[in-house]
């Protein structure tokens, strides 16, 4: 398999850099800085130090014995990204981009956020590194995730409610890009997922591959062999690409990305970009996209704010088209059931995002045998979701 | 510009050059507040002295645009306006007697979804002389460039104050004119410009024989006059779109509609360099 992306940031026919000319120089400067610093071992050492001493890596690869027995014969492992500082894998990328920002001499960072996890991670790293931080968040999401808004403010960040478009994650991303155009001199844009114009999809993947690299080492230690299947949730797809990437060449390791089917892929209320989307350009790159026949981007729907996104990272689109990874939809209801199952079998409250990955394993469990080893990326913890789960459950009871 | 060109935009620039004038290039979001009104506004802009017209295709995710054009897009999208209806509007304006060269200003994705073959087949049939695709930098534009050249449509490139060594590559093989972005940022009125803007425009001039226009943030007659001294064209977008927004209540009622249209005409007339 050839290395992706190529020098234009293309993953096959996906990726690239579809942005206004006003941003091109900033992206080229970013790419050059990234290439320069990532060739310097001291840069990686600095990242590794904070990942270990600050975020608590490595995260455990936990054999979920009670869940495994409940579901059948396969051995199911959980990669515990939920045990990171700030409660999700987002911090891996935020720490690395924060250090890169410092190296580039930037004094301010900005970020977009949906549920608030990436915003909290960026606000955290900004505090740690002594940088000013602005987080763009859809006005709709600031209401849904009021606690995370407060958390970011507590960490010293300014939260800017975005009132354009659908007032959700995609609009927060648009607004962050717009702001960045006019503040490029002193500001670094910490993009939270493996999406956007080149070099972001490549950079975020490389900053998240620690998930897959650790998993590989840990499973070899525990089982003496590679797993049969890796399962991860995808919105933009940063935890999934981080988990998958170190295994892409290992063709016996199956890769399953799980996207949000919301109320169902045959309703208008889903975020199933891979199942229902078509090729399109969105937020700076070519990928699968939920859009209408005239190329207007459609609103996505999911109980999980982190998966509520009409686009997907270009490398996932590539892995889908070359048939290296499989992408499947899971509904809100299936994800909630899986979430509850993990709570009672393992005493772990997963994030709603991660619950989608668990639900897929619940679904395919009958086809698995005692020789199968499955690793689920438990990308985040569910404390942030308790309120929405309560609201959803009560709503369902009333209905 | 070849001598045998029939492209309406090229002909206008040639004529203005002979007369020693600078082109006033207004921008409108098509379908804001509705398609019929857009046609009426086009006639007003022409009467006010517009030389070339940018027709903006409303888009759900307009990355290069500030709040004024975002709001106009949202209004137009509510009326189900799409890239096809925008092209049809150009043709209707021509049939109603407009002589203006039309530039379709559209983000790349609507073009992509229409299919490039289809898109180019329709452009000429709809009296479109040029294209501006703000999220298609040269690295991604190879196919569009060769198709535009073959179709005799001017694919107008944007250059930014930060384009520096990219300028030569961008203007090489461009057609129509070169669009200089006055300052770093999105579209929208502003009181000051990038400090090196004059030197920047000068460097673009030195790199190309094409007409050079400036836009992004130009909103008053004084600003137009300032740039008219050093440019062949001045684009005014958000200020006009805001004027349209301001008079929507007038446009909405038959008894005040003419007064609303007149306000737009007067606003554009006083921008004329």
XYZ file of C-alpha atoms in Angstrom:
672
model
C 0.000 0.000 0.000
C 1.379 3.415 -0.900
C 1.774 6.054 1.774
C -1.080 8.527 2.065
C -1.523 11.412 1.853
C 0.566 12.510 -1.145
C 2.264 15.912 -1.244
C -1.064 17.611 -2.054
C -2.698 16.048 0.982
C -4.717 13.614 -1.107
C -5.821 10.224 0.100
C -6.662 8.700 -3.274
C -9.303 11.067 -4.630
C -10.076 12.484 -1.164
C -8.542 15.214 0.975
C -6.737 18.121 -0.625
C -6.970 21.770 0.274
C -10.168 23.511 -0.814
C -9.898 26.830 0.991
C -9.847 30.519 0.082
C -6.512 31.834 -1.138
C -6.340 33.932 2.047
C -5.729 30.727 4.038
C -3.273 29.026 1.711
C -0.197 30.676 3.115
C -1.162 29.776 6.690
C -1.705 26.133 5.748
C 1.577 25.939 3.869
C 3.359 27.524 6.830
C 1.676 25.035 9.174
C 2.620 22.083 7.004
C 6.239 23.201 6.813
C 6.430 23.744 10.563
C 4.857 20.366 11.216
C 7.269 18.578 8.889
C 10.255 20.375 10.365
C 9.389 19.739 13.999
C 8.165 16.187 13.554
C 11.595 15.332 12.131
C 13.106 16.512 15.414
C 13.099 13.789 18.108
C 12.929 16.457 20.825
C 9.441 17.461 19.604
C 8.078 13.940 19.994
C 9.806 13.628 23.391
C 8.070 16.769 24.577
C 4.708 15.400 23.452
C 5.404 11.992 25.020
C 6.375 13.606 28.308
C 3.067 15.456 28.620
C 1.046 12.492 27.387
C 2.598 10.413 30.167
C 3.027 12.804 33.070
C 0.087 15.097 32.413
C -2.550 12.998 30.676
C -1.675 9.681 32.283
C -0.748 7.589 29.257
C -0.400 4.873 28.417
C -4.070 4.114 28.811
C -4.962 0.527 29.736
C -6.076 -2.093 27.254
C -8.654 -3.691 29.488
C -10.053 -7.181 28.992
C -13.792 -6.711 29.535
C -14.454 -10.190 30.802
C -18.026 -9.755 31.993
C -19.070 -7.974 28.799
C -17.328 -10.677 26.733
C -19.079 -13.513 28.583
C -22.402 -11.705 28.366
C -22.120 -11.364 24.611
C -20.779 -14.825 23.799
C -17.402 -16.387 23.257
C -15.111 -13.729 21.773
C -12.616 -11.842 23.912
C -13.430 -8.158 23.984
C -10.848 -5.591 25.009
C -11.490 -1.915 25.671
C -8.828 0.660 24.870
C -9.435 3.029 27.762
C -9.061 6.474 26.167
C -11.740 7.558 28.649
C -9.053 7.469 31.347
C -7.112 10.308 29.763
C -7.006 13.676 31.469
C -10.199 15.562 30.463
C -11.904 12.242 29.765
C -11.368 11.520 26.102
C -8.818 10.908 23.353
C -9.112 14.568 22.261
C -6.290 15.577 24.611
C -3.710 13.532 22.604
C -4.142 15.844 19.642
C -4.622 19.032 21.662
C -1.335 18.534 23.537
C 0.596 17.914 20.321
C -0.946 20.823 18.408
C -0.446 23.075 21.438
C 3.259 22.267 21.536
C 3.496 22.844 17.789
C 1.764 26.220 18.229
C 4.377 27.227 20.809
C 7.211 26.117 18.554
C 5.745 28.262 15.784
C 5.813 31.271 18.107
C 2.025 31.642 18.291
C 0.608 33.061 21.495
C -3.075 32.332 20.959
C -5.042 29.245 20.058
C -8.544 28.796 18.745
C -10.659 25.675 18.453
C -14.077 24.515 17.295
C -16.133 22.212 19.450
C -19.403 20.307 19.241
C -20.093 18.532 22.516
C -17.315 20.482 24.137
C -14.737 17.686 24.557
C -12.243 19.134 22.102
C -12.943 22.634 23.428
C -12.219 21.489 26.962
C -9.063 19.682 25.818
C -7.831 22.782 23.976
C -8.696 25.104 26.877
C -6.801 22.732 29.167
C -3.694 22.684 27.011
C -3.850 26.467 26.536
C -3.859 26.891 30.314
C -1.003 24.433 30.666
C 1.109 26.167 28.029
C 0.145 29.711 29.020
C -1.666 30.626 25.832
C -4.842 32.598 25.204
C -7.734 30.448 24.030
C -10.970 31.101 22.156
C -13.395 28.268 21.521
C -16.085 28.508 18.834
C -19.211 26.571 19.676
C -22.602 26.489 17.963
C -25.161 28.425 19.969
C -27.387 25.365 19.932
C -24.572 23.278 21.437
C -23.754 25.856 24.122
C -27.278 25.262 25.386
C -27.100 21.468 25.106
C -23.694 21.347 26.796
C -23.872 24.210 29.281
C -21.645 22.403 31.765
C -18.801 22.098 29.267
C -19.143 25.799 28.462
C -18.643 26.542 32.132
C -15.725 24.094 32.281
C -13.958 25.896 29.432
C -14.497 29.273 31.070
C -13.152 27.910 34.339
C -10.025 26.907 32.434
C -9.635 30.500 31.296
C -10.937 30.149 27.746
C -13.375 32.448 26.033
C -16.339 30.619 24.507
C -17.789 32.276 21.409
C -21.331 31.163 20.557
C -21.770 30.753 16.802
C -25.103 31.887 15.414
C -24.566 31.196 11.706
C -26.048 28.298 9.726
C -27.376 25.433 11.825
C -25.616 26.727 14.978
C -23.844 23.403 15.552
C -20.401 21.840 15.123
C -20.054 22.417 11.377
C -20.786 26.106 11.799
C -18.360 26.345 14.708
C -15.716 24.906 12.359
C -16.591 27.428 9.626
C -16.381 30.287 12.105
C -13.028 29.121 13.497
C -11.620 29.021 9.952
C -13.029 32.488 9.218
C -11.527 33.885 12.408
C -8.206 32.223 11.674
C -7.953 33.904 8.253
C -7.742 37.331 9.830
C -5.640 36.377 12.889
C -3.064 34.105 11.337
C -0.115 36.177 12.578
C -0.378 35.227 16.245
C -3.047 32.510 16.271
C -2.868 28.742 15.838
C -6.006 26.817 14.927
C -6.166 23.615 16.990
C -8.487 21.535 14.809
C -10.071 18.702 16.741
C -10.704 15.944 14.248
C -9.034 14.274 11.279
C -10.892 16.584 8.903
C -10.311 19.939 7.218
C -7.724 21.062 4.690
C -4.291 19.452 4.401
C -2.214 19.094 6.611
C -4.836 18.676 9.348
C -6.142 15.185 8.489
C -2.581 13.849 8.313
C -1.409 15.748 11.375
C -4.346 14.774 13.572
C -3.971 11.137 12.514
C -0.314 11.186 13.430
C -1.060 12.797 16.791
C -3.765 10.194 17.513
C -1.898 7.123 16.294
C -0.608 6.713 19.840
C -3.933 4.934 20.462
C -3.202 2.261 17.869
C 0.512 2.042 18.622
C -0.161 1.346 22.293
C -2.947 -1.086 21.471
C -0.616 -3.065 19.238
C 2.051 -3.347 21.928
C -0.480 -4.159 24.623
C -2.408 -6.823 22.736
C 0.833 -8.547 21.700
C 1.795 -8.603 25.342
C -1.585 -9.882 26.510
C -2.413 -12.317 23.721
C 0.786 -12.821 21.778
C -0.983 -11.897 18.558
C -2.817 -9.093 16.797
C -6.589 -8.716 17.222
C -9.072 -9.905 14.622
C -11.147 -6.783 14.758
C -10.828 -3.129 15.757
C -14.034 -1.178 16.297
C -14.249 2.602 16.770
C -16.889 5.306 16.488
C -16.558 7.962 13.787
C -17.856 11.495 13.566
C -14.940 13.255 11.922
C -13.029 10.127 12.788
C -9.976 11.070 14.860
C -10.091 8.277 17.454
C -10.861 5.732 14.739
C -8.026 6.788 12.440
C -5.668 6.904 15.434
C -6.647 3.345 16.301
C -6.715 2.016 12.717
C -3.663 3.626 11.182
C -0.936 1.472 12.784
C -2.877 -1.637 11.664
C -3.729 -0.676 8.085
C -0.970 -2.870 6.659
C -2.053 -5.860 8.768
C -4.672 -7.221 6.467
C -5.902 -9.849 8.894
C -6.992 -7.166 11.308
C -10.543 -6.112 10.434
C -11.370 -2.413 10.815
C -14.912 -1.237 11.530
C -15.856 2.429 11.827
C -19.238 3.030 13.440
C -21.217 6.108 12.482
C -24.347 7.584 13.992
C -27.625 6.505 12.400
C -29.622 8.787 14.704
C -33.277 7.845 14.388
C -32.399 5.568 11.448
C -30.594 5.859 8.092
C -33.931 5.847 6.269
C -35.179 8.864 8.192
C -33.899 12.428 7.637
C -32.433 12.349 11.165
C -29.024 10.715 11.027
C -25.319 11.456 10.724
C -24.517 8.417 8.582
C -22.093 10.116 6.197
C -20.558 6.882 4.908
C -23.842 4.997 4.470
C -25.847 7.829 2.917
C -23.356 10.470 1.786
C -21.764 11.156 -1.588
C -18.451 12.692 -2.650
C -18.281 16.397 -1.915
C -16.078 19.246 -0.756
C -16.687 20.434 2.784
C -14.550 22.426 5.225
C -11.512 22.295 3.035
C -11.378 18.709 1.849
C -12.985 16.216 -0.485
C -14.683 13.352 1.314
C -18.031 11.677 1.762
C -20.645 14.265 2.687
C -24.312 14.531 3.589
C -25.678 16.969 1.021
C -28.647 17.651 -1.203
C -28.656 17.342 -4.999
C -27.479 20.962 -5.340
C -24.465 20.506 -3.098
C -25.875 22.236 -0.014
C -24.570 20.590 3.133
C -27.290 18.892 5.141
C -27.835 18.959 8.833
C -26.778 15.862 10.735
C -28.635 14.344 13.685
C -27.412 12.140 16.498
C -27.979 11.792 20.200
C -24.203 12.040 20.411
C -23.006 15.602 19.807
C -19.530 14.316 18.918
C -20.888 12.298 15.966
C -23.392 14.938 14.884
C -21.395 16.013 11.815
C -22.292 15.851 8.088
C -18.717 15.216 6.946
C -16.012 12.659 7.691
C -12.223 12.605 7.558
C -10.834 12.018 4.041
C -8.647 9.081 5.076
C -11.746 7.186 6.192
C -13.361 7.813 2.806
C -10.192 6.420 1.267
C -10.172 3.332 3.499
C -13.822 2.766 2.607
C -13.263 3.034 -1.134
C -10.215 0.737 -1.170
C -12.297 -1.609 1.013
C -9.722 -1.732 3.781
C -12.209 -0.616 6.426
C -15.914 -1.153 6.757
C -18.299 1.557 7.952
C -21.617 0.759 9.565
C -24.450 2.761 11.137
C -25.775 2.441 14.713
C -28.950 4.184 15.873
C -29.457 6.351 18.970
C -31.496 3.568 20.563
C -28.886 0.886 19.883
C -26.148 3.113 21.275
C -28.124 3.811 24.453
C -28.761 0.121 25.035
C -25.058 -0.587 24.614
C -24.193 2.238 26.977
C -26.424 0.777 29.659
C -25.017 -2.681 29.054
C -21.448 -1.505 29.616
C -22.536 0.317 32.778
C -24.006 -2.807 34.361
C -21.529 -5.393 33.108
C -18.300 -3.469 33.650
C -19.087 -0.458 35.817
C -17.923 1.882 33.083
C -20.096 4.738 31.789
C -18.919 5.274 28.207
C -19.411 8.435 26.186
C -22.388 8.260 23.831
C -19.909 8.370 20.939
C -18.039 5.294 22.194
C -21.338 3.553 22.927
C -21.910 3.380 19.170
C -18.777 1.226 18.812
C -19.908 -1.022 21.658
C -23.332 -1.380 20.045
C -21.761 -2.640 16.831
C -19.923 -5.352 18.773
C -23.184 -6.275 20.527
C -24.743 -6.579 17.077
C -22.095 -8.846 15.571
C -21.390 -10.853 18.747
C -23.403 -13.879 17.543
C -21.083 -14.203 14.536
C -17.914 -14.187 16.650
C -16.195 -17.315 17.977
C -14.041 -18.098 21.015
C -10.950 -17.557 18.880
C -11.861 -13.980 18.061
C -10.185 -11.034 19.737
C -11.950 -7.691 19.404
C -10.664 -4.297 20.533
C -13.153 -1.452 20.994
C -11.836 2.071 21.239
C -13.531 3.492 24.299
C -12.823 7.019 23.139
C -14.342 8.903 26.078
C -16.163 8.710 29.349
C -19.870 9.312 29.660
C -20.091 11.725 32.569
C -20.717 14.566 30.125
C -23.702 12.706 28.681
C -25.548 11.734 31.825
C -27.940 14.660 31.510
C -28.803 14.031 27.857
C -29.252 10.324 28.557
C -31.645 11.200 31.352
C -33.559 13.601 29.097
C -33.707 11.054 26.273
C -34.827 8.226 28.555
C -37.524 10.355 30.156
C -38.637 11.592 26.725
C -38.875 8.009 25.483
C -40.925 7.023 28.532
C -43.356 9.880 28.008
C -43.701 9.121 24.287
C -6.919 39.002 -23.927
C -6.845 38.034 -27.562
C -8.067 40.506 -30.162
C -10.828 38.218 -31.422
C -12.437 37.667 -28.015
C -16.193 37.628 -27.825
C -16.308 37.308 -24.047
C -18.517 40.114 -22.812
C -16.319 40.734 -19.762
C -13.172 41.127 -21.872
C -14.985 43.556 -24.155
C -16.091 45.703 -21.213
C -12.575 45.899 -19.797
C -11.227 46.799 -23.233
C -13.777 49.579 -23.640
C -13.162 50.975 -20.150
C -9.438 50.955 -20.729
C -9.871 53.001 -23.893
C -12.017 55.452 -21.942
C -9.626 55.519 -18.983
C -12.285 54.334 -16.553
C -12.386 51.781 -13.741
C -15.055 49.073 -13.646
C -17.578 49.110 -10.826
C -18.329 45.468 -10.059
C -21.221 44.969 -7.634
C -22.034 41.630 -6.002
C -25.510 40.332 -5.285
C -26.661 37.185 -3.543
C -29.113 35.688 -6.017
C -32.545 35.053 -4.543
C -32.161 37.539 -1.690
C -34.905 38.235 -0.843
C -36.389 36.370 -3.858
C -35.587 35.713 -7.524
C -38.018 38.219 -8.968
C -36.563 40.974 -6.813
C -33.043 39.959 -7.830
C -34.022 40.610 -11.452
C -35.384 44.021 -10.518
C -32.213 44.836 -8.554
C -30.014 43.816 -11.497
C -31.806 46.412 -13.638
C -31.259 49.055 -10.924
C -27.537 48.242 -10.657
C -27.162 48.584 -14.405
C -29.001 51.900 -14.361
C -26.729 53.041 -11.529
C -23.658 52.459 -13.676
C -22.470 48.961 -12.822
C -20.049 47.653 -15.444
C -19.866 43.957 -14.559
C -22.017 41.976 -12.107
C -21.119 39.189 -9.702
C -24.024 36.837 -9.087
C -23.509 35.012 -5.798
C -24.857 31.469 -5.499
C -26.154 31.081 -1.942
C -24.355 28.313 -0.061
C -24.894 26.552 3.254
C -21.244 26.869 4.320
C -19.765 30.055 2.824
C -16.220 29.933 4.279
C -14.965 33.124 2.649
C -17.965 35.236 3.621
C -18.701 37.431 6.596
C -22.015 37.789 8.413
C -23.787 40.049 5.878
C -23.455 37.634 2.956
C -24.044 34.669 5.270
C -27.402 36.146 6.243
C -28.282 36.844 2.607
C -27.417 33.226 1.732
C -29.623 31.944 4.514
C -32.542 34.065 3.241
C -32.034 32.890 -0.332
C -31.709 29.239 0.673
C -35.023 29.479 2.493
C -36.491 30.251 -0.935
C -34.941 27.031 -2.343
C -32.540 28.936 -4.576
C -29.803 26.733 -6.052
C -27.016 26.960 -8.606
C -29.386 26.208 -11.487
C -31.877 28.887 -10.566
C -28.970 31.341 -10.257
C -27.891 30.551 -13.813
C -31.466 30.893 -14.997
C -31.624 34.300 -13.343
C -28.658 35.447 -15.424
C -30.401 34.334 -18.599
C -33.660 36.031 -17.603
C -31.803 39.258 -16.899
C -30.264 39.082 -20.358
C -33.654 38.403 -21.943
C -34.976 41.437 -20.074
C -32.370 43.539 -21.834
C -29.362 43.634 -19.517
C -26.033 44.172 -21.281
C -23.904 43.430 -18.206
C -21.294 40.690 -18.249
C -22.235 38.162 -15.526
C -19.792 36.424 -13.230
C -21.097 33.428 -11.316
C -19.622 33.507 -7.793
C -20.019 30.034 -6.346
C -18.344 27.723 -3.867
C -16.945 24.590 -5.431
C -19.298 21.960 -4.058
C -22.456 23.075 -5.919
C -20.416 22.992 -9.144
C -19.084 19.554 -8.325
C -22.554 18.168 -7.655
C -23.851 19.526 -10.932
C -21.055 17.668 -12.694
C -18.375 19.601 -14.547
C -19.538 18.537 -18.042
C -23.058 19.590 -17.293
C -21.952 22.800 -15.593
C -19.890 24.025 -18.529
C -22.557 23.072 -21.039
C -25.049 25.234 -19.141
C -22.793 28.250 -18.475
C -22.640 29.480 -22.025
C -26.322 28.850 -22.630
C -27.032 31.059 -19.615
C -24.978 34.081 -20.666
C -22.298 33.663 -18.007
C -18.938 35.210 -18.909
C -16.893 34.378 -15.853
C -16.526 32.341 -12.705
C -15.193 33.014 -9.241
C -14.806 29.926 -7.064
C -13.405 31.203 -3.768
C -12.505 27.817 -2.277
C -10.638 26.501 -5.313
C -6.955 27.441 -5.007
C -4.706 26.794 -8.028
C -3.507 23.466 -6.641
C -7.049 22.113 -7.001
C -8.076 24.109 -10.067
C -6.241 22.457 -12.954
C -9.298 20.772 -14.453
C -11.511 23.843 -14.004
C -8.876 26.020 -15.635
C -8.555 23.942 -18.776
C -12.310 23.496 -19.087
C -12.872 27.247 -18.659
C -10.282 28.032 -21.286
C -11.892 25.615 -23.728
C -15.333 27.107 -23.068
C -14.194 30.734 -23.377
C -15.297 31.423 -19.806
C -13.016 33.498 -17.579
C -12.061 31.683 -14.379
C -11.090 34.693 -12.265
C -8.427 33.862 -9.668
C -8.173 35.401 -6.202
C -4.841 36.588 -4.870
C -4.282 37.553 -1.241
C -1.784 39.877 0.435
C -0.098 36.708 1.721
C 0.081 35.002 -1.678
C 3.584 36.442 -2.290
C 5.524 33.903 -4.361
C 2.273 32.193 -5.359
C 1.147 35.290 -7.301
C 3.161 34.443 -10.419
C 1.765 30.899 -10.524
C -1.793 32.104 -9.910
C -1.871 34.743 -12.630
C -0.031 32.589 -15.154
C -2.709 31.292 -17.522
C -5.529 33.200 -15.801
C -8.172 34.992 -17.829
C -10.659 37.838 -17.396
C -9.069 39.728 -14.538
C -7.147 39.106 -11.354
C -9.104 39.639 -8.144
C -6.972 41.096 -5.343
C -8.313 40.460 -1.855
C -7.800 43.793 -0.086
C -7.046 42.382 3.335
C -6.875 39.131 5.242
C -10.280 38.062 6.405
C -13.731 37.327 5.125
C -16.011 39.508 3.021
C -17.564 42.454 4.828
C -17.263 46.200 5.194
C -14.158 47.515 6.922
C -12.740 50.929 7.622
C -9.070 50.068 7.140
C -7.166 47.831 4.766
C -4.070 45.686 4.910
C -1.256 48.176 5.341
C 0.706 46.909 2.370
C -2.329 46.854 0.087
C -0.978 49.352 -2.448
C 2.346 47.568 -2.757
C 0.479 44.286 -2.993
C -1.723 45.503 -5.853
C 1.345 46.930 -7.550
C 3.101 43.553 -7.342
C 0.088 41.852 -8.925
C 0.097 44.438 -11.711
C 3.717 43.723 -12.424
C 2.989 40.008 -12.656
C 0.173 40.181 -15.211
C -1.139 42.032 -18.244
C -4.726 41.205 -17.262
C -6.956 43.847 -15.688
C -6.570 43.963 -11.903
C -9.556 44.434 -9.597
C -9.749 44.741 -5.836
C -12.460 43.635 -3.435
C -13.326 42.469 0.123
C -14.345 45.211 2.493
C -14.857 48.094 0.063
C -18.075 49.838 1.012
C -17.990 53.584 0.390
C -17.586 55.938 -2.545
C -14.326 57.280 -1.048
C -12.901 53.774 -0.799
C -13.907 53.007 -4.385
C -12.273 56.251 -5.543
C -9.108 55.426 -3.580
C -8.725 52.076 -5.293
C -9.936 53.253 -8.702
C -6.659 55.152 -9.010
C -4.632 51.948 -8.958
C -7.058 49.290 -10.248
C -9.054 48.444 -13.359
C -12.007 47.291 -11.320
C -13.445 47.622 -7.818
C -15.786 45.016 -6.335
C -18.394 46.057 -3.794
C -20.256 43.169 -2.174
C -21.344 43.231 1.451
C -22.210 46.937 1.432
C -24.716 46.395 -1.382
C -26.043 43.183 0.121
C -26.524 45.062 3.387
C -28.378 47.816 1.533
C -30.681 45.168 0.069
C -31.181 43.734 3.558
C -32.036 47.184 4.899
C -34.737 47.798 2.312
C -36.348 44.343 2.403
C -39.300 45.721 4.371
C -39.840 48.260 1.560
C -39.384 45.660 -1.189
C -41.915 43.392 0.450
C -44.823 45.780 0.069
C -46.109 46.776 -3.420
C -46.689 50.372 -2.338
C -43.063 50.889 -1.237
C -41.254 48.499 -3.585
C -40.184 51.209 -6.053
C -38.832 53.341 -3.224
C -36.785 50.390 -1.978
C -35.353 49.716 -5.436
C -34.556 53.392 -5.851
C -32.593 53.388 -2.596
C -30.456 50.536 -3.915
C -29.909 52.375 -7.194
C -28.905 55.589 -5.426
C -26.545 53.740 -3.120
C -24.743 52.093 -6.028
C -24.729 55.295 -8.129
C -22.795 57.155 -5.443
C -20.164 54.392 -5.392
C -19.397 54.974 -9.053
C -15.810 56.152 -9.465
